[in-house]
PDB file of C-alpha atoms and ligand atoms in Angstrom:
ATOM      1  CA  MET Y   1     -82.670 176.011 163.272  1.00 89.00           C
ATOM      2  CA  THR Y   2     -82.451 179.578 164.566  1.00 96.00           C
ATOM      3  CA  TYR Y   3     -79.082 180.865 165.628  1.00 96.00           C
ATOM      4  CA  ASN Y   4     -77.399 184.084 166.609  1.00 97.00           C
ATOM      5  CA  LEU Y   5     -75.733 185.238 163.396  1.00 97.00           C
ATOM      6  CA  ASN Y   6     -73.833 188.090 165.027  1.00 96.00           C
ATOM      7  CA  ASN Y   7     -72.303 185.684 167.558  1.00 98.00           C
ATOM      8  CA  LEU Y   8     -71.281 183.262 164.793  1.00 98.00           C
ATOM      9  CA  CYS Y   9     -69.643 186.105 162.845  1.00 98.00           C
ATOM     10  CA  LYS Y  10     -67.858 187.391 165.942  1.00 97.00           C
ATOM     11  CA  THR Y  11     -66.533 183.865 166.573  1.00 98.00           C
ATOM     12  CA  ALA Y  12     -65.175 183.774 163.007  1.00 98.00           C
ATOM     13  CA  ALA Y  13     -63.521 187.170 163.511  1.00 97.00           C
ATOM     14  CA  ASP Y  14     -61.874 185.959 166.727  1.00 97.00           C
ATOM     15  CA  ALA Y  15     -60.657 182.771 165.005  1.00 98.00           C
ATOM     16  CA  MET Y  16     -59.141 184.896 162.225  1.00 97.00           C
ATOM     17  CA  GLN Y  17     -56.630 186.270 164.703  1.00 96.00           C
ATOM     18  CA  ASN Y  18     -55.092 182.774 165.063  1.00 98.00           C
ATOM     19  CA  ALA Y  19     -54.353 182.528 161.354  1.00 98.00           C
ATOM     20  CA  TYR Y  20     -50.851 181.468 160.405  1.00 98.00           C
ATOM     21  CA  ALA Y  21     -50.366 183.511 157.255  1.00 98.00           C
ATOM     22  CA  PRO Y  22     -46.730 184.629 157.010  1.00 98.00           C
ATOM     23  CA  TYR Y  23     -46.660 184.326 153.195  1.00 98.00           C
ATOM     24  CA  SER Y  24     -49.836 185.990 151.946  1.00 98.00           C
ATOM     25  CA  GLY Y  25     -50.505 188.176 154.967  1.00 98.00           C
ATOM     26  CA  TYR Y  26     -54.223 187.389 154.534  1.00 97.00           C
ATOM     27  CA  LYS Y  27     -55.795 186.166 157.729  1.00 98.00           C
ATOM     28  CA  VAL Y  28     -59.025 184.206 157.417  1.00 98.00           C
ATOM     29  CA  GLY Y  29     -61.366 182.942 160.119  1.00 98.00           C
ATOM     30  CA  ALA Y  30     -64.350 180.615 160.061  1.00 98.00           C
ATOM     31  CA  ALA Y  31     -67.011 179.501 162.532  1.00 98.00           C
ATOM     32  CA  LEU Y  32     -68.949 176.369 161.581  1.00 98.00           C
ATOM     33  CA  LEU Y  33     -72.313 175.735 163.241  1.00 98.00           C
ATOM     34  CA  CYS Y  34     -73.266 172.075 163.687  1.00 98.00           C
ATOM     35  CA  ALA Y  35     -76.838 170.778 163.889  1.00 98.00           C
ATOM     36  CA  ASP Y  36     -76.305 169.965 167.582  1.00 98.00           C
ATOM     37  CA  GLY Y  37     -75.552 173.631 168.259  1.00 98.00           C
ATOM     38  CA  SER Y  38     -71.803 173.240 168.688  1.00 98.00           C
ATOM     39  CA  VAL Y  39     -69.461 175.582 166.812  1.00 98.00           C
ATOM     40  CA  TYR Y  40     -66.055 174.687 165.390  1.00 98.00           C
ATOM     41  CA  THR Y  41     -63.632 177.431 164.488  1.00 98.00           C
ATOM     42  CA  GLY Y  42     -60.939 177.453 161.835  1.00 98.00           C
ATOM     43  CA  CYS Y  43     -58.210 179.686 160.473  1.00 98.00           C
ATOM     44  CA  ASN Y  44     -55.945 179.479 157.463  1.00 98.00           C
ATOM     45  CA  ILE Y  45     -52.667 177.686 158.066  1.00 98.00           C
ATOM     46  CA  GLU Y  46     -50.075 178.473 155.413  1.00 98.00           C
ATOM     47  CA  ASN Y  47     -47.016 176.466 154.532  1.00 98.00           C
ATOM     48  CA  ALA Y  48     -43.610 177.265 153.052  1.00 98.00           C
ATOM     49  CA  SER Y  49     -44.457 174.853 150.238  1.00 98.00           C
ATOM     50  CA  TYR Y  50     -47.528 177.054 149.534  1.00 98.00           C
ATOM     51  CA  SER Y  51     -49.505 174.069 148.229  1.00 98.00           C
ATOM     52  CA  ALA Y  52     -49.832 172.517 151.697  1.00 98.00           C
ATOM     53  CA  THR Y  53     -51.754 175.590 152.882  1.00 98.00           C
ATOM     54  CA  ASN Y  54     -55.113 174.841 154.492  1.00 98.00           C
ATOM     55  CA  CYS Y  55     -57.967 177.333 154.298  1.00 98.00           C
ATOM     56  CA  ALA Y  56     -59.924 178.493 157.341  1.00 98.00           C
ATOM     57  CA  GLU Y  57     -63.151 176.851 156.192  1.00 98.00           C
ATOM     58  CA  ARG Y  58     -61.540 173.458 155.697  1.00 98.00           C
ATOM     59  CA  THR Y  59     -59.762 173.700 159.041  1.00 99.00           C
ATOM     60  CA  ALA Y  60     -63.158 174.165 160.694  1.00 99.00           C
ATOM     61  CA  PHE Y  61     -64.742 171.283 158.761  1.00 99.00           C
ATOM     62  CA  PHE Y  62     -61.872 168.905 159.412  1.00 98.00           C
ATOM     63  CA  LYS Y  63     -61.837 169.717 163.119  1.00 98.00           C
ATOM     64  CA  ALA Y  64     -65.584 169.029 163.314  1.00 98.00           C
ATOM     65  CA  VAL Y  65     -65.540 165.835 161.248  1.00 98.00           C
ATOM     66  CA  SER Y  66     -62.560 164.543 163.208  1.00 98.00           C
ATOM     67  CA  GLU Y  67     -64.723 164.813 166.316  1.00 98.00           C
ATOM     68  CA  GLY Y  68     -67.620 162.928 164.780  1.00 98.00           C
ATOM     69  CA  LYS Y  69     -69.780 165.837 163.581  1.00 98.00           C
ATOM     70  CA  TYR Y  70     -71.421 165.350 160.189  1.00 98.00           C
ATOM     71  CA  ASN Y  71     -74.448 167.650 160.223  1.00 98.00           C
ATOM     72  CA  PHE Y  72     -73.968 171.314 159.537  1.00 98.00           C
ATOM     73  CA  ILE Y  73     -76.214 174.347 159.384  1.00 98.00           C
ATOM     74  CA  ALA Y  74     -74.043 177.341 158.510  1.00 98.00           C
ATOM     75  CA  ILE Y  75     -70.562 178.793 158.354  1.00 98.00           C
ATOM     76  CA  ALA Y  76     -69.427 182.383 158.922  1.00 98.00           C
ATOM     77  CA  VAL Y  77     -66.243 183.454 157.148  1.00 98.00           C
ATOM     78  CA  CYS Y  78     -64.182 186.606 157.249  1.00 97.00           C
ATOM     79  CA  GLY Y  79     -60.773 187.604 156.048  1.00 97.00           C
ATOM     80  CA  GLY Y  80     -58.481 190.403 155.198  1.00 96.00           C
ATOM     81  CA  LYS Y  81     -54.902 191.605 154.935  1.00 96.00           C
ATOM     82  CA  GLY Y  82     -53.297 191.631 158.356  1.00 95.00           C
ATOM     83  CA  GLY Y  83     -56.525 190.417 159.963  1.00 95.00           C
ATOM     84  CA  VAL Y  84     -58.507 193.552 159.116  1.00 95.00           C
ATOM     85  CA  ILE Y  85     -61.919 192.586 157.711  1.00 94.00           C
ATOM     86  CA  GLU Y  86     -62.369 193.842 154.155  1.00 89.00           C
ATOM     87  CA  ASP Y  87     -65.151 196.029 152.714  1.00 92.00           C
ATOM     88  CA  SER Y  88     -65.970 193.282 150.241  1.00 92.00           C
ATOM     89  CA  PRO Y  89     -66.684 189.606 150.994  1.00 93.00           C
ATOM     90  CA  PHE Y  90     -63.904 187.007 151.268  1.00 92.00           C
ATOM     91  CA  PRO Y  91     -65.651 184.131 149.487  1.00 96.00           C
ATOM     92  CA  PRO Y  92     -64.736 180.475 150.061  1.00 98.00           C
ATOM     93  CA  CYS Y  93     -62.399 179.020 147.436  1.00 98.00           C
ATOM     94  CA  GLY Y  94     -63.489 176.213 145.142  1.00 98.00           C
ATOM     95  CA  ILE Y  95     -61.773 173.499 147.160  1.00 98.00           C
ATOM     96  CA  CYS Y  96     -63.592 174.619 150.326  1.00 98.00           C
ATOM     97  CA  ARG Y  97     -66.901 174.678 148.451  1.00 98.00           C
ATOM     98  CA  GLN Y  98     -66.238 171.109 147.353  1.00 98.00           C
ATOM     99  CA  VAL Y  99     -65.550 170.032 150.949  1.00 98.00           C
ATOM    100  CA  MET Y 100     -68.835 171.690 151.977  1.00 98.00           C
ATOM    101  CA  ARG Y 101     -70.576 169.760 149.191  1.00 98.00           C
ATOM    102  CA  GLU Y 102     -69.422 166.500 150.767  1.00 98.00           C
ATOM    103  CA  PHE Y 103     -71.143 167.147 154.084  1.00 98.00           C
ATOM    104  CA  CYS Y 104     -73.805 169.806 153.607  1.00 98.00           C
ATOM    105  CA  ASN Y 105     -77.234 170.131 152.063  1.00 98.00           C
ATOM    106  CA  ALA Y 106     -78.020 172.560 149.238  1.00 98.00           C
ATOM    107  CA  ASP Y 107     -79.481 175.043 151.743  1.00 98.00           C
ATOM    108  CA  PHE Y 108     -76.354 175.175 153.942  1.00 98.00           C
ATOM    109  CA  LYS Y 109     -75.753 178.878 154.647  1.00 98.00           C
ATOM    110  CA  ILE Y 110     -72.475 180.659 153.953  1.00 98.00           C
ATOM    111  CA  HIS Y 111     -72.271 184.010 155.736  1.00 98.00           C
ATOM    112  CA  MET Y 112     -69.496 186.267 154.487  1.00 98.00           C
ATOM    113  CA  VAL Y 113     -68.637 188.950 156.973  1.00 97.00           C
ATOM    114  CA  THR Y 114     -67.579 192.304 155.560  1.00 94.00           C
ATOM    115  CA  LYS Y 115     -66.632 195.470 157.421  1.00 92.00           C
ATOM    116  CA  ASN Y 116     -70.209 196.774 157.564  1.00 93.00           C
ATOM    117  CA  ASP Y 117     -72.332 193.918 156.371  1.00 95.00           C
ATOM    118  CA  ILE Y 118     -72.993 190.158 156.183  1.00 97.00           C
ATOM    119  CA  LYS Y 119     -73.610 188.627 152.766  1.00 97.00           C
ATOM    120  CA  THR Y 120     -75.417 185.280 152.856  1.00 98.00           C
ATOM    121  CA  TYR Y 121     -75.581 182.606 150.151  1.00 98.00           C
ATOM    122  CA  THR Y 122     -76.573 178.965 150.111  1.00 98.00           C
ATOM    123  CA  LEU Y 123     -74.130 176.274 149.089  1.00 98.00           C
ATOM    124  CA  ASP Y 124     -76.276 175.598 146.035  1.00 98.00           C
ATOM    125  CA  GLU Y 125     -75.839 179.222 144.959  1.00 98.00           C
ATOM    126  CA  LEU Y 126     -72.051 179.075 145.346  1.00 98.00           C
ATOM    127  CA  LEU Y 127     -71.594 175.600 143.870  1.00 98.00           C
ATOM    128  CA  PRO Y 128     -74.454 174.887 141.475  1.00 98.00           C
ATOM    129  CA  TYR Y 129     -74.717 171.399 140.000  1.00 97.00           C
ATOM    130  CA  GLY Y 130     -71.776 170.250 142.124  1.00 97.00           C
ATOM    131  CA  PHE Y 131     -70.303 166.790 142.285  1.00 98.00           C
ATOM    132  CA  GLY Y 132     -71.204 164.990 145.492  1.00 97.00           C
ATOM    133  CA  PRO Y 133     -71.413 161.634 147.283  1.00 97.00           C
ATOM    134  CA  GLU Y 134     -74.688 160.744 145.529  1.00 96.00           C
ATOM    135  CA  HIS Y 135     -72.905 160.632 142.164  1.00 97.00           C
ATOM    136  CA  ILE Y 136     -70.734 157.685 143.118  1.00 96.00           C
ATOM    137  CA  LYS Y 137     -73.396 155.558 144.795  1.00 93.00           C
TER     138      LYS Y 137
HETATM  139  N1  THU G 201     -57.955 181.319 152.136  1.00 50.15           N
HETATM  140  C1  THU G 201     -58.838 180.793 153.048  1.00 50.15           C
HETATM  141  O1  THU G 201     -58.483 180.585 154.222  1.00 50.15           O
HETATM  142  N2  THU G 201     -60.076 180.490 152.631  1.00 50.15           N
HETATM  143  C2  THU G 201     -60.520 180.616 151.347  1.00 50.15           C
HETATM  144  O2  THU G 201     -61.584 180.117 151.019  1.00 50.15           O
HETATM  145  C3  THU G 201     -59.726 181.404 150.393  1.00 50.15           C
HETATM  146  C4  THU G 201     -58.295 181.565 150.753  1.00 50.15           C
HETATM  147  C5  THU G 201     -56.585 181.613 152.564  1.00 50.15           C
HETATM  148  C6  THU G 201     -55.534 180.748 151.949  1.00 50.15           C
HETATM  149  C7  THU G 201     -54.305 181.622 152.042  1.00 50.15           C
HETATM  150  O3  THU G 201     -53.682 181.393 153.292  1.00 50.15           O
HETATM  151  C8  THU G 201     -54.854 183.035 152.005  1.00 50.15           C
HETATM  152  O4  THU G 201     -56.239 182.942 152.219  1.00 50.15           O
HETATM  153  C9  THU G 201     -54.602 183.757 150.687  1.00 50.15           C
HETATM  154  O5  THU G 201     -55.049 182.998 149.617  1.00 50.15           O
END
């Protein structure tokens, strides 16, 4: 599927501004492209308990899945202190990679938006030999 990468990254940057990050100060935004062309956004939502914090990527996935979407093409992610996109990528944490592994194919694209650049990896590159649904069938 072809898609407008710059638009997806801009959507992630806009979503970043909604982040609730009073503890770390790091705002993160995500834009998740579904196979039907729809896009779900997410931001990080922190919590005073710290451990109940939800990352931007998982917010986007859970919003999409909760609306019946199960087929995904790509996600754009950006983050930075105070909502200013960093020079270096803001890579998805291990828990988010595991959530991606549940729903996405090995060639699912992860676009990390930096100040001047977009770094792209597949899920298989970021989570090689991961544990997935097929292992408990
Ligand atoms: N964060 C994300 O939103 N996504 C990630 O994949 C890494 C970390 C958030 C969680 C927390 O609110 C802040 O970034 C600092 O860790």
